[in-house]
Coordinates of C-alpha atoms in Angstrom, one line a residue:
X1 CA 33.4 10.7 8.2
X2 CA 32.1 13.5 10.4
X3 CA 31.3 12.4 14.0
X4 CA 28.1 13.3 15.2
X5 CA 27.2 13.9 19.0
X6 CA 24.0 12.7 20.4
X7 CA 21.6 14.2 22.8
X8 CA 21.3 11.6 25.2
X9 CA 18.1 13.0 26.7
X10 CA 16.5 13.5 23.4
X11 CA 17.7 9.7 22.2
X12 CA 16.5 8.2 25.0
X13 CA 13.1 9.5 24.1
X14 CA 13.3 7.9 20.6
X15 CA 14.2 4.8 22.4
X16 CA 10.9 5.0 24.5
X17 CA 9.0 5.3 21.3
X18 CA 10.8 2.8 19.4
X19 CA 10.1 0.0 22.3
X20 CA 6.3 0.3 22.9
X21 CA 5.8 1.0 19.0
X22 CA 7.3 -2.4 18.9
X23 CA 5.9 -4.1 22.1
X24 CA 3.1 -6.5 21.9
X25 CA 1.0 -4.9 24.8
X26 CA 1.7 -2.4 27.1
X27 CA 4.9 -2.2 29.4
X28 CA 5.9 -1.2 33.0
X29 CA 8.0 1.1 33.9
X30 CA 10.1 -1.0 35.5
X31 CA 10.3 -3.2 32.0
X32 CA 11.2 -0.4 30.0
X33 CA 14.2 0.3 32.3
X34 CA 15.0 -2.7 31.8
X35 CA 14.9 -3.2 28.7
X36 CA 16.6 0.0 27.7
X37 CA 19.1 -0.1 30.7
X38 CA 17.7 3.2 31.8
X39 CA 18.1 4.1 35.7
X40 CA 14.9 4.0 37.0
X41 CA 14.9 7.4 38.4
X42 CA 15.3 8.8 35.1
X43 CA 13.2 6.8 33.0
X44 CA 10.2 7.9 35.8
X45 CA 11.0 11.3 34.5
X46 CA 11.0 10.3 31.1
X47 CA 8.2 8.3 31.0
X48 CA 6.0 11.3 33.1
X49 CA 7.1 13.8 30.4
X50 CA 5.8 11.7 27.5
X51 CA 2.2 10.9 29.4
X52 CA 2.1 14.5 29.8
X53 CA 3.0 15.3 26.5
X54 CA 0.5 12.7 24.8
X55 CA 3.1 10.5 23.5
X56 CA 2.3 8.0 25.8
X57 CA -0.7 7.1 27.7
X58 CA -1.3 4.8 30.9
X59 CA -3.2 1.8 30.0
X60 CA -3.9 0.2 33.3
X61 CA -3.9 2.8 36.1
X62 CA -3.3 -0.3 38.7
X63 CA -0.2 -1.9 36.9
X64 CA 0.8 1.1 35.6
X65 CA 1.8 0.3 32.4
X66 CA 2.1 2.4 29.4
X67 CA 1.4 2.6 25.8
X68 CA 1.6 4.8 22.9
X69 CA -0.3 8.1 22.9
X70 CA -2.6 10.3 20.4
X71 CA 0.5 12.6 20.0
X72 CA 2.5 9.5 18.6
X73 CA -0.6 9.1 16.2
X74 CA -0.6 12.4 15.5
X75 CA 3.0 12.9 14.7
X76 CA 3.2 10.1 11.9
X77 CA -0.2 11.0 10.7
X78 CA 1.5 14.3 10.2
X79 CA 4.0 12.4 8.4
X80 CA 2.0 10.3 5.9
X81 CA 0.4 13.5 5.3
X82 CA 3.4 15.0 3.6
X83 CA 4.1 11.9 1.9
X84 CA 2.0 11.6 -1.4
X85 CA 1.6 8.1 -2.7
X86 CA 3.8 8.9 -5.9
X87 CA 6.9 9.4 -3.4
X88 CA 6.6 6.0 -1.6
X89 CA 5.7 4.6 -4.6
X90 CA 8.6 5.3 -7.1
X91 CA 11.5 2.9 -5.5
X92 CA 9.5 0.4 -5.5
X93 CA 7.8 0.5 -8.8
X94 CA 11.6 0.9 -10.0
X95 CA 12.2 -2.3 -7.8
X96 CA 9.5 -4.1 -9.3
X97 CA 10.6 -2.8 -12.9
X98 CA 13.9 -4.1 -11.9
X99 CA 12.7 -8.1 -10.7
X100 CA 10.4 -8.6 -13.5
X101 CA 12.0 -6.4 -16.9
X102 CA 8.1 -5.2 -17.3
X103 CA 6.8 -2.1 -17.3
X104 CA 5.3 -1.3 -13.7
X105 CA 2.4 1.2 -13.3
X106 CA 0.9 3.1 -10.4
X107 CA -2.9 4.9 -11.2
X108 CA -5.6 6.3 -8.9
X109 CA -9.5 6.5 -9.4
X110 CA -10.8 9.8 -11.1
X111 CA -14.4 9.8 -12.2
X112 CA -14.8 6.1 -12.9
X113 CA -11.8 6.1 -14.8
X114 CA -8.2 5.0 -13.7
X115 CA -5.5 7.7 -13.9
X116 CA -2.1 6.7 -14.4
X117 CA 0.3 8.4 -11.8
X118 CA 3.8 7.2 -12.7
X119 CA 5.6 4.4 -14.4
X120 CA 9.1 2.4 -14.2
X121 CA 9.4 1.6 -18.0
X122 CA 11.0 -1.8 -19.3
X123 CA 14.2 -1.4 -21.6
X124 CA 12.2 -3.7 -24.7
X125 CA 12.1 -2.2 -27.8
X126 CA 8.8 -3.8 -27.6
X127 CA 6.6 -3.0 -24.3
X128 CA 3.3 -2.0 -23.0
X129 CA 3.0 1.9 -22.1
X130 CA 0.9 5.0 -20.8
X131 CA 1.1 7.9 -21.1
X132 CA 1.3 9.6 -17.3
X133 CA -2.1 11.5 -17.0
X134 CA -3.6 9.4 -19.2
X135 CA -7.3 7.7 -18.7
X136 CA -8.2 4.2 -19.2
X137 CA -11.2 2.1 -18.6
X138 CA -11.7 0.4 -15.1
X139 CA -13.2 -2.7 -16.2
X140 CA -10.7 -3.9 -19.1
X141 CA -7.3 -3.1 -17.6
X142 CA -5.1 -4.7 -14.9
X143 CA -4.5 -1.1 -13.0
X144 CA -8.1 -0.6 -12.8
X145 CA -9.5 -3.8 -12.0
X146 CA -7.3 -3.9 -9.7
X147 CA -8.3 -1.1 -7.8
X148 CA -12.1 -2.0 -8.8
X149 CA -12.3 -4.9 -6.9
X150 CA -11.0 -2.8 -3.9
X151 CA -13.7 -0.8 -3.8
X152 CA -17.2 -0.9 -1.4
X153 CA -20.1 -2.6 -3.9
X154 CA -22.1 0.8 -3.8
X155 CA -19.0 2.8 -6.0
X156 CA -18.1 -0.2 -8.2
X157 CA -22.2 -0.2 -9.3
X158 CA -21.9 3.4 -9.4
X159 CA -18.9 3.4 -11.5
X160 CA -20.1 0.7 -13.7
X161 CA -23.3 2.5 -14.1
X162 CA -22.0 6.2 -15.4
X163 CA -21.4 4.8 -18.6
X164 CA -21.8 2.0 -21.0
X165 CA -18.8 -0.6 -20.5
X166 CA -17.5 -0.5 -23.9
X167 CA -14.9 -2.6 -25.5
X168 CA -11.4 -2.3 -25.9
X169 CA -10.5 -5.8 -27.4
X170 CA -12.6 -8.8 -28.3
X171 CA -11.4 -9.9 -24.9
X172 CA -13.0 -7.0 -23.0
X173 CA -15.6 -7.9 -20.2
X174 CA -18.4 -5.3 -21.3
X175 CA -21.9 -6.4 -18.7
X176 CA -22.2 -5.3 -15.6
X177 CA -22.7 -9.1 -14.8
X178 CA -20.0 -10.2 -16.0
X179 CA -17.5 -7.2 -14.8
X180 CA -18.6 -8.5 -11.2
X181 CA -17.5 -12.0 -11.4
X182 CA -14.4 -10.8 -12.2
X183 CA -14.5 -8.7 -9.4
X184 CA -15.1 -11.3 -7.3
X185 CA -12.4 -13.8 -8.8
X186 CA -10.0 -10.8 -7.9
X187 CA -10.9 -10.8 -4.5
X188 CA -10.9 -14.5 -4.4
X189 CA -7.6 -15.0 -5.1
X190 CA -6.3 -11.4 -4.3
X191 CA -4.7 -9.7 -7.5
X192 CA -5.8 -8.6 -10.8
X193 CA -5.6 -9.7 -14.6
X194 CA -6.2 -8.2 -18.0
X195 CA -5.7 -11.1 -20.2
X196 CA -5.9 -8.9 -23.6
X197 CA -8.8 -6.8 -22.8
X198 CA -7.3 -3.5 -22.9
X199 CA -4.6 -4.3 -25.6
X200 CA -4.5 -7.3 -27.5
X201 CA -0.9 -7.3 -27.4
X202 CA -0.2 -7.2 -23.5
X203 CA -1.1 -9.4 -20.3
X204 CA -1.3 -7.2 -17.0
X205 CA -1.1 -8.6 -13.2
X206 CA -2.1 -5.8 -10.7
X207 CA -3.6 -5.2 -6.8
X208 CA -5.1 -2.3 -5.1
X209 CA -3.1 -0.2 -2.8
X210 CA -4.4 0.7 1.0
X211 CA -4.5 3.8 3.3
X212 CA -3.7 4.1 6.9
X213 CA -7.8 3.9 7.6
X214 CA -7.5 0.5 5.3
X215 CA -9.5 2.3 2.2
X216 CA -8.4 1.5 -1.6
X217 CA -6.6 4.6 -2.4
X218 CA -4.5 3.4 -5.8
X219 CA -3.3 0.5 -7.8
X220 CA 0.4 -1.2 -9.7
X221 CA 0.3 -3.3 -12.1
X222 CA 2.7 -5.1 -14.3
X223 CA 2.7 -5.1 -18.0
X224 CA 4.1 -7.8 -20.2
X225 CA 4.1 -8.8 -24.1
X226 CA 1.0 -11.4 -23.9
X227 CA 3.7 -13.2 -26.0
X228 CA 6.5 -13.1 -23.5
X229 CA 3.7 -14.6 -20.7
X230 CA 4.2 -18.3 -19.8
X231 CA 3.1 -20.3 -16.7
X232 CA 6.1 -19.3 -14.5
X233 CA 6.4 -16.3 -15.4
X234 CA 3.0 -15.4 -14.4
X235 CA 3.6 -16.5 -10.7
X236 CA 6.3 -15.0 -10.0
X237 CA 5.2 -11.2 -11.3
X238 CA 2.0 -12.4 -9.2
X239 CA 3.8 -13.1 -6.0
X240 CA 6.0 -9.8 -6.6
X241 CA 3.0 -7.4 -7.4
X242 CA 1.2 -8.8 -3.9
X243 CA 4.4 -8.8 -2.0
X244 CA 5.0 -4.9 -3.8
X245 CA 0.9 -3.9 -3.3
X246 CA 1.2 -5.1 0.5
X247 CA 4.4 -3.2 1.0
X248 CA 3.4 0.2 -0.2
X249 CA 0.2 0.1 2.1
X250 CA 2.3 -0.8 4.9
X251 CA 4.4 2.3 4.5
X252 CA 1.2 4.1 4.3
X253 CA -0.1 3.2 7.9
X254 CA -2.0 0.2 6.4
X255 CA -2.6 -2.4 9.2
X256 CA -3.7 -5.3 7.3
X257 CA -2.3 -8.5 5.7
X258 CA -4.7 -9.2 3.5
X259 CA -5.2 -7.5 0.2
X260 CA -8.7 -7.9 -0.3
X261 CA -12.1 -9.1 1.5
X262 CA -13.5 -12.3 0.3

């Protein structure tokens, strides 16, 4: 295995960042030092460069202590900018794919419709599916209820309002009334189902995806035979879709723990 040589300089700079990205409040310079085993002439230097730079900023001008900058922002906003949700998305839907031997889905909102994005396919000869690029009602399948339910109450009445909420299955929720208690029941208990209301064949579990500014910017789901669905079955793919959903927003910049706002 080739060796590689460090820049000592430039990784004790990552180091800086690394700590107060990790640090509960803001930190001397005396507690960086130390906790980094930096000389304390040097990490002065260090430390001056970065407030200089914008990296870090000094919080309290009379305890000196520091914290991350705007350029720190900046650089990993830079960051999530050039990763699209698809790309963080696909090792985990393959993950999910993998835990639960469902088909996993990842959609976005398009005109009051739900897109689908990408998929991680189960190996059943049998299984729910989408075509990628395809367009599916909001209000009778797991994706987009998921994602629904996610959204302010001014788009979901203007989403519900565009069109007539028409019927997939018998099972299909088609008032506006009746769309919204299910919107609340998702946010109640924080996920999505489409119990047969999109295809009378399948039984979906989904939750809304989150953005760095903590706004609903897609959806997974996971898509079963309704006649491979039991009891703990349907737990499980619940607590993996949250854990999954919660996850992906994190690696987006999201800063919440919570799925959805009662």
């Amino acid at each position: 295995m080739e060796t590689i040589k460090l820049n000592k300089s430039a990784e004790r700079v990552v180091d800086v960042l690394f700590l107060l990205s990790k640090a509960e409040q803001a930190l001397t310079l005396n507690e960086i030092c130390k906790a980094l085993t930096l000389p304390k002439s040097s990490g002065f230097e260090l430390v001056q460069t970065l407030v200089y730079k914008g990296f870090l900023e000094i919080e309290d001008t009379r305890l000196k202590t520091y914290k991350l900058g705007i350029g720190a922002f900046e650089t990993g906003i830079a960051y999530l900018s050039k990763m699209s949700v698809s790309q963080l998305a696909r090792p985990l839907l393959q993950e999910l794919n993998r835990q639960t031997g469902s088909t996993v889905f990842l959609g976005v909102e398009d005109k009051g419709k739900i897109v689908y994005l990408d998929k991680a396919e189960s190996f059943s000869v049998v299984r729910p599916t989408a075509k990628l690029g395809s367009r599916r009602f909001m209000h009778t399948t797991g994706l987009g209820k998921a994602l629904l339910a996610a959204l302010n109450d001014e788009k979901i009445h203007y989403i519900l309002t565009q069109d007539d909420l028409l019927p997939k299955t018998a099972h299909s929720n088609v008032s506006i009334q009746d769309v919204l208690k299910d919107v609340q029941a998702i946010r109640d208990r924080g996920y999505s189902i489409d119990d047969r209301e999109d295809n009378i064949e399948t039984y979906c579990i989904g939750s809304a995806i989150y953005d760095q500014w903590s706004q609903p910017i897609a959806a997974i789901s996971v898509a079963s035979m309704y006649s491979a669905m039991n009891s703990e079955r349907e737990q499980t793919i619940i607590t993996l879709v949250k854990e999954t959903a919660l996850k992906l927003s994190q690696q987006l910049g999201y800063g919440g723990n919570k799925l959805y706002a009662n």
